[in-house]
mmCIF file with all atom_site columns, C-alpha atoms in Angstrom:
data_model
loop_
_atom_site.group_PDB
_atom_site.id
_atom_site.type_symbol
_atom_site.label_atom_id
_atom_site.label_alt_id
_atom_site.label_comp_id
_atom_site.label_asym_id
_atom_site.label_entity_id
_atom_site.label_seq_id
_atom_site.pdbx_PDB_ins_code
_atom_site.Cartn_x
_atom_site.Cartn_y
_atom_site.Cartn_z
_atom_site.occupancy
_atom_site.B_iso_or_equiv
_atom_site.pdbx_formal_charge
_atom_site.auth_seq_id
_atom_site.auth_comp_id
_atom_site.auth_asym_id
_atom_site.auth_atom_id
_atom_site.pdbx_PDB_model_num
ATOM 1   C CA . MET A 1 1   ? 18.558  10.196  0.114   1.00 49.00 ? 1   MET A CA 1
ATOM 2   C CA . ASP A 1 2   ? 17.345  13.492  -1.295  1.00 60.00 ? 2   ASP A CA 1
ATOM 3   C CA . THR A 1 3   ? 15.504  11.994  -4.247  1.00 78.00 ? 3   THR A CA 1
ATOM 4   C CA . ALA A 1 4   ? 12.011  13.464  -4.591  1.00 94.00 ? 4   ALA A CA 1
ATOM 5   C CA . ILE A 1 5   ? 9.204   10.927  -4.484  1.00 97.00 ? 5   ILE A CA 1
ATOM 6   C CA . THR A 1 6   ? 5.867   11.929  -5.965  1.00 98.00 ? 6   THR A CA 1
ATOM 7   C CA . ILE A 1 7   ? 2.737   9.893   -5.386  1.00 98.00 ? 7   ILE A CA 1
ATOM 8   C CA . ARG A 1 8   ? -0.164  9.917   -7.800  1.00 98.00 ? 8   ARG A CA 1
ATOM 9   C CA . LYS A 1 9   ? -3.508  8.199   -7.949  1.00 98.00 ? 9   LYS A CA 1
ATOM 10  C CA . GLY A 1 10  ? -3.488  5.264   -10.324 1.00 97.00 ? 10  GLY A CA 1
ATOM 11  C CA . GLY A 1 11  ? -6.114  3.351   -12.215 1.00 95.00 ? 11  GLY A CA 1
ATOM 12  C CA . ALA A 1 12  ? -6.676  0.366   -14.486 1.00 93.00 ? 12  ALA A CA 1
ATOM 13  C CA . ALA A 1 13  ? -4.165  1.735   -17.012 1.00 96.00 ? 13  ALA A CA 1
ATOM 14  C CA . ASP A 1 14  ? -1.458  1.439   -14.318 1.00 97.00 ? 14  ASP A CA 1
ATOM 15  C CA . VAL A 1 15  ? -1.842  -2.318  -13.817 1.00 97.00 ? 15  VAL A CA 1
ATOM 16  C CA . PRO A 1 16  ? 1.072   -3.084  -16.210 1.00 97.00 ? 16  PRO A CA 1
ATOM 17  C CA . ALA A 1 17  ? 3.329   -0.705  -14.233 1.00 97.00 ? 17  ALA A CA 1
ATOM 18  C CA . MET A 1 18  ? 2.124   -2.248  -10.973 1.00 98.00 ? 18  MET A CA 1
ATOM 19  C CA . LEU A 1 19  ? 2.962   -5.719  -12.277 1.00 98.00 ? 19  LEU A CA 1
ATOM 20  C CA . THR A 1 20  ? 6.416   -4.527  -13.373 1.00 98.00 ? 20  THR A CA 1
ATOM 21  C CA . ILE A 1 21  ? 7.047   -3.206  -9.846  1.00 98.00 ? 21  ILE A CA 1
ATOM 22  C CA . LEU A 1 22  ? 5.758   -6.433  -8.273  1.00 98.00 ? 22  LEU A CA 1
ATOM 23  C CA . ASP A 1 23  ? 7.914   -8.520  -10.651 1.00 97.00 ? 23  ASP A CA 1
ATOM 24  C CA . SER A 1 24  ? 10.956  -6.462  -9.710  1.00 97.00 ? 24  SER A CA 1
ATOM 25  C CA . ALA A 1 25  ? 10.173  -6.917  -6.015  1.00 96.00 ? 25  ALA A CA 1
ATOM 26  C CA . VAL A 1 26  ? 10.044  -10.703 -6.494  1.00 96.00 ? 26  VAL A CA 1
ATOM 27  C CA . GLY A 1 27  ? 13.452  -10.594 -8.179  1.00 95.00 ? 27  GLY A CA 1
ATOM 28  C CA . TRP A 1 28  ? 14.873  -8.390  -5.414  1.00 94.00 ? 28  TRP A CA 1
ATOM 29  C CA . LEU A 1 29  ? 13.519  -10.710 -2.696  1.00 93.00 ? 29  LEU A CA 1
ATOM 30  C CA . ASN A 1 30  ? 14.849  -13.778 -4.494  1.00 95.00 ? 30  ASN A CA 1
ATOM 31  C CA . GLY A 1 31  ? 18.255  -12.102 -4.763  1.00 94.00 ? 31  GLY A CA 1
ATOM 32  C CA . LYS A 1 32  ? 18.202  -11.820 -0.954  1.00 91.00 ? 32  LYS A CA 1
ATOM 33  C CA . GLY A 1 33  ? 17.358  -15.524 -0.668  1.00 92.00 ? 33  GLY A CA 1
ATOM 34  C CA . ILE A 1 34  ? 13.712  -14.827 0.251   1.00 91.00 ? 34  ILE A CA 1
ATOM 35  C CA . THR A 1 35  ? 11.605  -17.127 -1.901  1.00 93.00 ? 35  THR A CA 1
ATOM 36  C CA . ALA A 1 36  ? 8.759   -18.016 0.498   1.00 93.00 ? 36  ALA A CA 1
ATOM 37  C CA . GLN A 1 37  ? 7.224   -14.524 0.586   1.00 94.00 ? 37  GLN A CA 1
ATOM 38  C CA . TRP A 1 38  ? 6.095   -14.063 -3.029  1.00 93.00 ? 38  TRP A CA 1
ATOM 39  C CA . GLY A 1 39  ? 7.607   -17.155 -4.665  1.00 94.00 ? 39  GLY A CA 1
ATOM 40  C CA . THR A 1 40  ? 10.138  -17.263 -7.469  1.00 96.00 ? 40  THR A CA 1
ATOM 41  C CA . GLU A 1 41  ? 7.954   -16.606 -10.503 1.00 96.00 ? 41  GLU A CA 1
ATOM 42  C CA . PRO A 1 42  ? 7.155   -13.042 -11.614 1.00 96.00 ? 42  PRO A CA 1
ATOM 43  C CA . PHE A 1 43  ? 3.608   -11.900 -10.844 1.00 97.00 ? 43  PHE A CA 1
ATOM 44  C CA . SER A 1 44  ? 3.078   -11.129 -14.543 1.00 97.00 ? 44  SER A CA 1
ATOM 45  C CA . SER A 1 45  ? 3.713   -14.773 -15.495 1.00 97.00 ? 45  SER A CA 1
ATOM 46  C CA . ARG A 1 46  ? 0.935   -16.082 -13.201 1.00 97.00 ? 46  ARG A CA 1
ATOM 47  C CA . PRO A 1 47  ? -2.493  -15.529 -14.814 1.00 97.00 ? 47  PRO A CA 1
ATOM 48  C CA . LYS A 1 48  ? -4.452  -15.943 -11.550 1.00 96.00 ? 48  LYS A CA 1
ATOM 49  C CA . THR A 1 49  ? -2.175  -13.457 -9.811  1.00 96.00 ? 49  THR A CA 1
ATOM 50  C CA . VAL A 1 50  ? -2.510  -10.948 -12.668 1.00 97.00 ? 50  VAL A CA 1
ATOM 51  C CA . GLU A 1 51  ? -6.290  -11.342 -12.386 1.00 97.00 ? 51  GLU A CA 1
ATOM 52  C CA . LEU A 1 52  ? -6.078  -10.740 -8.616  1.00 97.00 ? 52  LEU A CA 1
ATOM 53  C CA . VAL A 1 53  ? -3.992  -7.564  -9.046  1.00 97.00 ? 53  VAL A CA 1
ATOM 54  C CA . GLU A 1 54  ? -6.493  -6.310  -11.656 1.00 97.00 ? 54  GLU A CA 1
ATOM 55  C CA . ARG A 1 55  ? -9.452  -7.100  -9.381  1.00 97.00 ? 55  ARG A CA 1
ATOM 56  C CA . VAL A 1 56  ? -7.914  -5.472  -6.297  1.00 97.00 ? 56  VAL A CA 1
ATOM 57  C CA . ALA A 1 57  ? -6.993  -2.377  -8.338  1.00 97.00 ? 57  ALA A CA 1
ATOM 58  C CA . GLY A 1 58  ? -10.613 -2.188  -9.488  1.00 96.00 ? 58  GLY A CA 1
ATOM 59  C CA . GLU A 1 59  ? -12.001 -2.621  -5.954  1.00 95.00 ? 59  GLU A CA 1
ATOM 60  C CA . GLY A 1 60  ? -9.770  0.023   -4.462  1.00 97.00 ? 60  GLY A CA 1
ATOM 61  C CA . VAL A 1 61  ? -7.540  2.930   -5.340  1.00 98.00 ? 61  VAL A CA 1
ATOM 62  C CA . PRO A 1 62  ? -4.043  2.183   -6.642  1.00 98.00 ? 62  PRO A CA 1
ATOM 63  C CA . TRP A 1 63  ? -1.301  4.686   -5.799  1.00 98.00 ? 63  TRP A CA 1
ATOM 64  C CA . ILE A 1 64  ? 1.944   4.927   -7.736  1.00 98.00 ? 64  ILE A CA 1
ATOM 65  C CA . ALA A 1 65  ? 5.126   6.416   -6.295  1.00 98.00 ? 65  ALA A CA 1
ATOM 66  C CA . GLU A 1 66  ? 7.429   7.906   -8.915  1.00 98.00 ? 66  GLU A CA 1
ATOM 67  C CA . ILE A 1 67  ? 11.013  9.073   -8.870  1.00 97.00 ? 67  ILE A CA 1
ATOM 68  C CA . ASP A 1 68  ? 11.943  11.307  -11.804 1.00 95.00 ? 68  ASP A CA 1
ATOM 69  C CA . GLY A 1 69  ? 8.751   10.170  -13.552 1.00 95.00 ? 69  GLY A CA 1
ATOM 70  C CA . VAL A 1 70  ? 9.626   6.466   -13.235 1.00 96.00 ? 70  VAL A CA 1
ATOM 71  C CA . PRO A 1 71  ? 7.202   4.192   -11.317 1.00 97.00 ? 71  PRO A CA 1
ATOM 72  C CA . ALA A 1 72  ? 9.178   3.196   -8.217  1.00 98.00 ? 72  ALA A CA 1
ATOM 73  C CA . GLY A 1 73  ? 6.524   1.706   -5.951  1.00 98.00 ? 73  GLY A CA 1
ATOM 74  C CA . THR A 1 74  ? 2.858   0.940   -5.577  1.00 98.00 ? 74  THR A CA 1
ATOM 75  C CA . LEU A 1 75  ? 0.107   0.070   -3.159  1.00 98.00 ? 75  LEU A CA 1
ATOM 76  C CA . THR A 1 76  ? -3.645  -0.210  -3.457  1.00 98.00 ? 76  THR A CA 1
ATOM 77  C CA . LEU A 1 77  ? -6.028  0.926   -0.731  1.00 98.00 ? 77  LEU A CA 1
ATOM 78  C CA . THR A 1 78  ? -9.245  -1.052  -0.448  1.00 98.00 ? 78  THR A CA 1
ATOM 79  C CA . PRO A 1 79  ? -12.092 -0.720  2.062   1.00 97.00 ? 79  PRO A CA 1
ATOM 80  C CA . HIS A 1 80  ? -11.606 -4.360  3.103   1.00 96.00 ? 80  HIS A CA 1
ATOM 81  C CA . PRO A 1 81  ? -8.884  -7.007  3.447   1.00 97.00 ? 81  PRO A CA 1
ATOM 82  C CA . GLY A 1 82  ? -8.336  -9.998  1.203   1.00 93.00 ? 82  GLY A CA 1
ATOM 83  C CA . GLN A 1 83  ? -10.509 -13.069 1.771   1.00 92.00 ? 83  GLN A CA 1
ATOM 84  C CA . TYR A 1 84  ? -7.991  -14.672 4.159   1.00 93.00 ? 84  TYR A CA 1
ATOM 85  C CA . VAL A 1 85  ? -8.376  -11.927 6.824   1.00 96.00 ? 85  VAL A CA 1
ATOM 86  C CA . ALA A 1 86  ? -11.612 -11.031 8.623   1.00 95.00 ? 86  ALA A CA 1
ATOM 87  C CA . PRO A 1 87  ? -12.903 -7.475  8.190   1.00 96.00 ? 87  PRO A CA 1
ATOM 88  C CA . ALA A 1 88  ? -12.238 -5.177  11.148  1.00 96.00 ? 88  ALA A CA 1
ATOM 89  C CA . GLY A 1 89  ? -15.860 -4.663  12.152  1.00 94.00 ? 89  GLY A CA 1
ATOM 90  C CA . GLU A 1 90  ? -15.521 -0.897  11.614  1.00 97.00 ? 90  GLU A CA 1
ATOM 91  C CA . PRO A 1 91  ? -14.686 1.270   8.606   1.00 98.00 ? 91  PRO A CA 1
ATOM 92  C CA . GLU A 1 92  ? -11.125 0.647   7.490   1.00 98.00 ? 92  GLU A CA 1
ATOM 93  C CA . GLN A 1 93  ? -8.675  1.140   4.677   1.00 98.00 ? 93  GLN A CA 1
ATOM 94  C CA . TYR A 1 94  ? -6.513  -1.855  3.850   1.00 98.00 ? 94  TYR A CA 1
ATOM 95  C CA . VAL A 1 95  ? -3.080  -1.744  2.225   1.00 98.00 ? 95  VAL A CA 1
ATOM 96  C CA . ARG A 1 96  ? -2.761  -4.292  -0.576  1.00 98.00 ? 96  ARG A CA 1
ATOM 97  C CA . PHE A 1 97  ? 0.184   -5.097  -2.853  1.00 97.00 ? 97  PHE A CA 1
ATOM 98  C CA . LEU A 1 98  ? 2.700   -2.681  -1.343  1.00 98.00 ? 98  LEU A CA 1
ATOM 99  C CA . ALA A 1 99  ? 5.902   -3.094  -3.339  1.00 98.00 ? 99  ALA A CA 1
ATOM 100 C CA . THR A 1 100 ? 8.998   -1.163  -4.320  1.00 97.00 ? 100 THR A CA 1
ATOM 101 C CA . ASP A 1 101 ? 10.818  -1.704  -7.599  1.00 97.00 ? 101 ASP A CA 1
ATOM 102 C CA . GLY A 1 102 ? 14.160  -3.288  -6.732  1.00 94.00 ? 102 GLY A CA 1
ATOM 103 C CA . ARG A 1 103 ? 16.038  -0.401  -8.369  1.00 95.00 ? 103 ARG A CA 1
ATOM 104 C CA . PHE A 1 104 ? 14.616  1.981   -5.759  1.00 97.00 ? 104 PHE A CA 1
ATOM 105 C CA . HIS A 1 105 ? 15.168  0.097   -2.495  1.00 94.00 ? 105 HIS A CA 1
ATOM 106 C CA . GLY A 1 106 ? 16.681  2.381   0.104   1.00 94.00 ? 106 GLY A CA 1
ATOM 107 C CA . TYR A 1 107 ? 14.997  5.515   -1.257  1.00 96.00 ? 107 TYR A CA 1
ATOM 108 C CA . GLY A 1 108 ? 12.113  5.471   1.257   1.00 97.00 ? 108 GLY A CA 1
ATOM 109 C CA . VAL A 1 109 ? 9.482   4.594   -1.327  1.00 98.00 ? 109 VAL A CA 1
ATOM 110 C CA . GLY A 1 110 ? 7.569   2.162   0.894   1.00 97.00 ? 110 GLY A CA 1
ATOM 111 C CA . ALA A 1 111 ? 7.582   4.566   3.838   1.00 98.00 ? 111 ALA A CA 1
ATOM 112 C CA . ALA A 1 112 ? 6.345   7.390   1.588   1.00 98.00 ? 112 ALA A CA 1
ATOM 113 C CA . LEU A 1 113 ? 3.522   5.216   0.252   1.00 98.00 ? 113 LEU A CA 1
ATOM 114 C CA . LEU A 1 114 ? 2.496   4.138   3.764   1.00 98.00 ? 114 LEU A CA 1
ATOM 115 C CA . ALA A 1 115 ? 2.536   7.755   4.993   1.00 98.00 ? 115 ALA A CA 1
ATOM 116 C CA . HIS A 1 116 ? 0.359   8.658   1.996   1.00 98.00 ? 116 HIS A CA 1
ATOM 117 C CA . ALA A 1 117 ? -1.996  5.757   2.810   1.00 98.00 ? 117 ALA A CA 1
ATOM 118 C CA . ALA A 1 118 ? -2.368  7.097   6.370   1.00 98.00 ? 118 ALA A CA 1
ATOM 119 C CA . GLU A 1 119 ? -3.102  10.613  5.055   1.00 98.00 ? 119 GLU A CA 1
ATOM 120 C CA . GLU A 1 120 ? -5.613  9.272   2.534   1.00 98.00 ? 120 GLU A CA 1
ATOM 121 C CA . THR A 1 121 ? -7.329  7.148   5.189   1.00 98.00 ? 121 THR A CA 1
ATOM 122 C CA . ARG A 1 122 ? -7.636  10.179  7.474   1.00 98.00 ? 122 ARG A CA 1
ATOM 123 C CA . ARG A 1 123 ? -8.877  12.324  4.566   1.00 97.00 ? 123 ARG A CA 1
ATOM 124 C CA . GLN A 1 124 ? -11.684 9.819   3.991   1.00 97.00 ? 124 GLN A CA 1
ATOM 125 C CA . GLY A 1 125 ? -12.766 10.158  7.632   1.00 98.00 ? 125 GLY A CA 1
ATOM 126 C CA . VAL A 1 126 ? -11.614 6.647   8.484   1.00 98.00 ? 126 VAL A CA 1
ATOM 127 C CA . SER A 1 127 ? -9.416  6.090   11.533  1.00 98.00 ? 127 SER A CA 1
ATOM 128 C CA . LEU A 1 128 ? -8.191  2.526   10.952  1.00 98.00 ? 128 LEU A CA 1
ATOM 129 C CA . LEU A 1 129 ? -5.490  1.557   8.443   1.00 98.00 ? 129 LEU A CA 1
ATOM 130 C CA . ARG A 1 130 ? -4.586  -2.127  8.288   1.00 98.00 ? 130 ARG A CA 1
ATOM 131 C CA . VAL A 1 131 ? -2.136  -4.264  6.364   1.00 98.00 ? 131 VAL A CA 1
ATOM 132 C CA . ASP A 1 132 ? -1.038  -7.887  6.358   1.00 98.00 ? 132 ASP A CA 1
ATOM 133 C CA . CYS A 1 133 ? 2.320   -9.300  5.457   1.00 97.00 ? 133 CYS A CA 1
ATOM 134 C CA . PHE A 1 134 ? 4.573   -12.310 5.310   1.00 96.00 ? 134 PHE A CA 1
ATOM 135 C CA . ALA A 1 135 ? 5.609   -13.232 8.863   1.00 97.00 ? 135 ALA A CA 1
ATOM 136 C CA . GLY A 1 136 ? 8.462   -15.565 7.872   1.00 92.00 ? 136 GLY A CA 1
ATOM 137 C CA . SER A 1 137 ? 12.115  -14.596 7.279   1.00 89.00 ? 137 SER A CA 1
ATOM 138 C CA . GLU A 1 138 ? 12.636  -13.874 10.972  1.00 89.00 ? 138 GLU A CA 1
ATOM 139 C CA . GLY A 1 139 ? 9.749   -11.390 10.937  1.00 92.00 ? 139 GLY A CA 1
ATOM 140 C CA . ARG A 1 140 ? 11.748  -8.732  9.073   1.00 93.00 ? 140 ARG A CA 1
ATOM 141 C CA . LEU A 1 141 ? 8.712   -7.431  7.181   1.00 96.00 ? 141 LEU A CA 1
ATOM 142 C CA . VAL A 1 142 ? 6.605   -7.346  10.359  1.00 98.00 ? 142 VAL A CA 1
ATOM 143 C CA . ALA A 1 143 ? 9.356   -5.278  12.022  1.00 97.00 ? 143 ALA A CA 1
ATOM 144 C CA . TYR A 1 144 ? 9.386   -2.936  9.000   1.00 97.00 ? 144 TYR A CA 1
ATOM 145 C CA . TYR A 1 145 ? 5.677   -2.216  9.415   1.00 98.00 ? 145 TYR A CA 1
ATOM 146 C CA . GLU A 1 146 ? 6.159   -1.681  13.138  1.00 98.00 ? 146 GLU A CA 1
ATOM 147 C CA . ARG A 1 147 ? 8.816   0.938   12.331  1.00 97.00 ? 147 ARG A CA 1
ATOM 148 C CA . GLN A 1 148 ? 6.164   2.617   10.142  1.00 97.00 ? 148 GLN A CA 1
ATOM 149 C CA . GLY A 1 149 ? 3.807   2.979   13.123  1.00 97.00 ? 149 GLY A CA 1
ATOM 150 C CA . PHE A 1 150 ? 1.757   -0.222  12.826  1.00 98.00 ? 150 PHE A CA 1
ATOM 151 C CA . THR A 1 151 ? 1.082   -2.634  15.693  1.00 98.00 ? 151 THR A CA 1
ATOM 152 C CA . ARG A 1 152 ? 0.547   -6.365  15.456  1.00 98.00 ? 152 ARG A CA 1
ATOM 153 C CA . THR A 1 153 ? -2.936  -7.778  15.789  1.00 98.00 ? 153 THR A CA 1
ATOM 154 C CA . GLU A 1 154 ? -3.755  -11.327 14.682  1.00 96.00 ? 154 GLU A CA 1
ATOM 155 C CA . THR A 1 155 ? -1.716  -13.938 12.861  1.00 96.00 ? 155 THR A CA 1
ATOM 156 C CA . PHE A 1 156 ? -3.041  -16.157 10.088  1.00 96.00 ? 156 PHE A CA 1
ATOM 157 C CA . ALA A 1 157 ? -1.837  -18.748 7.612   1.00 95.00 ? 157 ALA A CA 1
ATOM 158 C CA . VAL A 1 158 ? -2.623  -19.448 3.989   1.00 94.00 ? 158 VAL A CA 1
ATOM 159 C CA . GLY A 1 159 ? -1.490  -23.044 3.647   1.00 93.00 ? 159 GLY A CA 1
ATOM 160 C CA . ASP A 1 160 ? 2.062   -23.003 4.978   1.00 93.00 ? 160 ASP A CA 1
ATOM 161 C CA . TRP A 1 161 ? 2.484   -19.239 4.344   1.00 95.00 ? 161 TRP A CA 1
ATOM 162 C CA . PRO A 1 162 ? 2.601   -17.437 7.735   1.00 97.00 ? 162 PRO A CA 1
ATOM 163 C CA . GLY A 1 163 ? 0.934   -14.037 7.874   1.00 97.00 ? 163 GLY A CA 1
ATOM 164 C CA . GLN A 1 164 ? 0.625   -11.158 10.308  1.00 98.00 ? 164 GLN A CA 1
ATOM 165 C CA . VAL A 1 165 ? -2.081  -8.487  10.377  1.00 98.00 ? 165 VAL A CA 1
ATOM 166 C CA . LEU A 1 166 ? -1.037  -5.063  11.627  1.00 98.00 ? 166 LEU A CA 1
ATOM 167 C CA . GLU A 1 167 ? -3.002  -1.873  12.222  1.00 98.00 ? 167 GLU A CA 1
ATOM 168 C CA . ARG A 1 168 ? -2.416  1.812   12.654  1.00 98.00 ? 168 ARG A CA 1
ATOM 169 C CA . ARG A 1 169 ? -4.821  4.393   14.018  1.00 98.00 ? 169 ARG A CA 1
ATOM 170 C CA . VAL A 1 170 ? -4.704  7.593   12.006  1.00 97.00 ? 170 VAL A CA 1
#
């Protein structure tokens, strides 16, 4: 599609927009029958999850992708993974809460955000960009990240939630 995607640095004031995007992503996933990835309840209705999004946004740098001035996607880059994944043992940037608003699926928003994350990582003089994702649903999300230039590293589990860590050298 020829829709222009702009990406801007976000901040604490963008947390409500980030939650709206994450809520929309949950609805989109649920509409596809995928309920194990992010559950069935909107992020904004789960106080502990809202607190986590706020904390991660404060620890890192949120980025907001916009189409015609409308927030269409988000990710936050942090210098470390979440507590369920071991740090890399070298400087890294870690992709957290990558999501596209359901209205903008198919526009390349996620790919644009990941390309921006790679550029930003390189700009900071860091050569390692990592991400983790849901490894269920026949590994569709893992395959998506592989198409974006990431390679699989270790697997992990949070309870019965299967995860995959991927990395990309930039």
